[in-house]
PDB file of C-alpha atoms in Angstrom:
ATOM      1  CA  UNK A  18       1.018  12.399  -7.710  1.00 49.00           C
ATOM      2  CA  UNK A  19       0.828  15.225  -5.189  1.00 54.00           C
ATOM      3  CA  UNK A  20       2.149  14.054  -1.788  1.00 51.00           C
ATOM      4  CA  UNK A  21      -1.005  15.440  -0.144  1.00 61.00           C
ATOM      5  CA  UNK A  22      -3.225  13.076  -2.085  1.00 89.00           C
ATOM      6  CA  UNK A  23      -1.356   9.797  -1.605  1.00 93.00           C
ATOM      7  CA  UNK A  24      -1.493   7.116   1.024  1.00 93.00           C
ATOM      8  CA  UNK A  25       0.597   4.059   1.667  1.00 91.00           C
ATOM      9  CA  UNK A  26      -0.787   0.616   2.447  1.00 93.00           C
ATOM     10  CA  UNK A  27       1.751  -1.177   4.629  1.00 91.00           C
ATOM     11  CA  UNK A  28       2.076  -4.901   3.970  1.00 92.00           C
ATOM     12  CA  UNK A  29       4.293  -7.632   5.557  1.00 88.00           C
ATOM     13  CA  UNK A  30       6.822  -8.186   2.777  1.00 90.00           C
ATOM     14  CA  UNK A  31       8.163  -7.113  -0.584  1.00 91.00           C
ATOM     15  CA  UNK A  32       6.449 -10.192  -2.059  1.00 94.00           C
ATOM     16  CA  UNK A  33       3.047  -9.033  -0.797  1.00 95.00           C
ATOM     17  CA  UNK A  34       3.744  -5.490  -2.008  1.00 95.00           C
ATOM     18  CA  UNK A  35       4.541  -6.836  -5.477  1.00 97.00           C
ATOM     19  CA  UNK A  36       1.387  -8.998  -5.553  1.00 98.00           C
ATOM     20  CA  UNK A  37      -0.756  -6.088  -4.320  1.00 98.00           C
ATOM     21  CA  UNK A  38       0.688  -3.755  -6.961  1.00 98.00           C
ATOM     22  CA  UNK A  39      -0.060  -6.247  -9.726  1.00 98.00           C
ATOM     23  CA  UNK A  40      -3.611  -6.932  -8.489  1.00 98.00           C
ATOM     24  CA  UNK A  41      -4.448  -3.243  -8.166  1.00 98.00           C
ATOM     25  CA  UNK A  42      -2.895  -2.269 -11.507  1.00 98.00           C
ATOM     26  CA  UNK A  43      -4.835  -5.071 -13.222  1.00 98.00           C
ATOM     27  CA  UNK A  44      -8.041  -3.643 -11.717  1.00 97.00           C
ATOM     28  CA  UNK A  45      -7.250  -0.093 -12.910  1.00 97.00           C
ATOM     29  CA  UNK A  46      -5.926   1.353  -9.662  1.00 97.00           C
ATOM     30  CA  UNK A  47      -2.494   2.940 -10.064  1.00 97.00           C
ATOM     31  CA  UNK A  48      -0.230   1.481  -7.412  1.00 97.00           C
ATOM     32  CA  UNK A  49       3.506   1.860  -6.781  1.00 95.00           C
ATOM     33  CA  UNK A  50       5.827  -0.021  -4.432  1.00 95.00           C
ATOM     34  CA  UNK A  51       7.502   2.287  -1.919  1.00 89.00           C
ATOM     35  CA  UNK A  52      10.242   1.618   0.644  1.00 84.00           C
ATOM     36  CA  UNK A  53       9.556   3.422   3.916  1.00 71.00           C
ATOM     37  CA  UNK A  54      12.158   3.357   6.646  1.00 64.00           C
ATOM     38  CA  UNK A  55       9.673   4.658   9.226  1.00 64.00           C
ATOM     39  CA  UNK A  56       7.285   1.793   8.509  1.00 59.00           C
ATOM     40  CA  UNK A  57      10.206  -0.637   8.693  1.00 53.00           C
ATOM     41  CA  UNK A  58      11.088   0.434  12.193  1.00 58.00           C
ATOM     42  CA  UNK A  59       7.446   0.418  13.365  1.00 65.00           C
ATOM     43  CA  UNK A  60       6.150  -2.695  11.564  1.00 63.00           C
ATOM     44  CA  UNK A  61       9.221  -4.766  10.720  1.00 65.00           C
ATOM     45  CA  UNK A  62       8.817  -4.333   6.968  1.00 68.00           C
ATOM     46  CA  UNK A  63       9.457  -1.177   5.084  1.00 74.00           C
ATOM     47  CA  UNK A  64       7.532  -2.031   1.908  1.00 86.00           C
ATOM     48  CA  UNK A  65       4.247  -0.455   1.123  1.00 91.00           C
ATOM     49  CA  UNK A  66       1.952   0.155  -1.806  1.00 94.00           C
ATOM     50  CA  UNK A  67       1.334   3.810  -2.653  1.00 94.00           C
ATOM     51  CA  UNK A  68      -2.076   4.737  -4.034  1.00 97.00           C
ATOM     52  CA  UNK A  69      -4.235   7.862  -4.243  1.00 96.00           C
ATOM     53  CA  UNK A  70      -5.799   8.662  -0.911  1.00 95.00           C
ATOM     54  CA  UNK A  71      -9.233   8.608  -2.542  1.00 95.00           C
ATOM     55  CA  UNK A  72      -8.637   4.973  -3.532  1.00 97.00           C
ATOM     56  CA  UNK A  73      -6.787   3.769  -0.425  1.00 97.00           C
ATOM     57  CA  UNK A  74      -9.677   2.151   1.474  1.00 97.00           C
ATOM     58  CA  UNK A  75     -11.012   0.449  -1.646  1.00 97.00           C
ATOM     59  CA  UNK A  76      -7.494  -0.750  -2.569  1.00 98.00           C
ATOM     60  CA  UNK A  77      -6.945  -2.159   0.922  1.00 98.00           C
ATOM     61  CA  UNK A  78     -10.204  -4.079   0.783  1.00 98.00           C
ATOM     62  CA  UNK A  79      -9.311  -5.524  -2.586  1.00 98.00           C
ATOM     63  CA  UNK A  80      -5.929  -6.787  -1.553  1.00 98.00           C
ATOM     64  CA  UNK A  81      -7.392  -8.200   1.688  1.00 98.00           C
ATOM     65  CA  UNK A  82      -9.870 -10.130  -0.491  1.00 98.00           C
ATOM     66  CA  UNK A  83      -6.826 -11.618  -2.297  1.00 97.00           C
ATOM     67  CA  UNK A  84      -5.392 -12.845   1.023  1.00 97.00           C
ATOM     68  CA  UNK A  85      -2.816 -10.096   1.574  1.00 96.00           C
ATOM     69  CA  UNK A  86      -2.757  -8.836   5.135  1.00 94.00           C
ATOM     70  CA  UNK A  87      -2.891  -5.018   5.403  1.00 94.00           C
ATOM     71  CA  UNK A  88      -0.894  -3.885   8.399  1.00 91.00           C
ATOM     72  CA  UNK A  89      -1.844  -0.224   8.221  1.00 90.00           C
ATOM     73  CA  UNK A  90      -2.882   2.599   5.944  1.00 92.00           C
ATOM     74  CA  UNK A  91      -0.911   5.776   6.357  1.00 88.00           C
ATOM     75  CA  UNK A  92      -0.945   9.195   4.711  1.00 86.00           C
ATOM     76  CA  UNK A  93       2.043  10.322   2.690  1.00 74.00           C
ATOM     77  CA  UNK A  94       5.047  10.719   4.942  1.00 66.00           C
ATOM     78  CA  UNK A  95       4.134   7.756   7.105  1.00 51.00           C
ATOM     79  CA  UNK A  96       2.551   9.562  10.016  1.00 51.00           C
ATOM     80  CA  UNK A  97      -0.566   7.904  11.438  1.00 50.00           C
ATOM     81  CA  UNK A  98      -3.867   9.457  10.260  1.00 44.00           C
TER      82      UNK A  98
END
């Protein structure tokens, strides 16, 4: 996946990241767990779910519907959009 076309969805824990990845993969959205030190210092947890930017908003809505709190959605590299 080209870094320019990926986003990370920041969640509160590794457990939520793992649940989100499983939910999204089961629904046909490729998702990968990523550790982000920048997110860790800003949000207290450095685990995120990486998805294509074109699917990020939809993926966030899906995982919210499953009760997983989305802390933020960031472009690749972790800088705010």
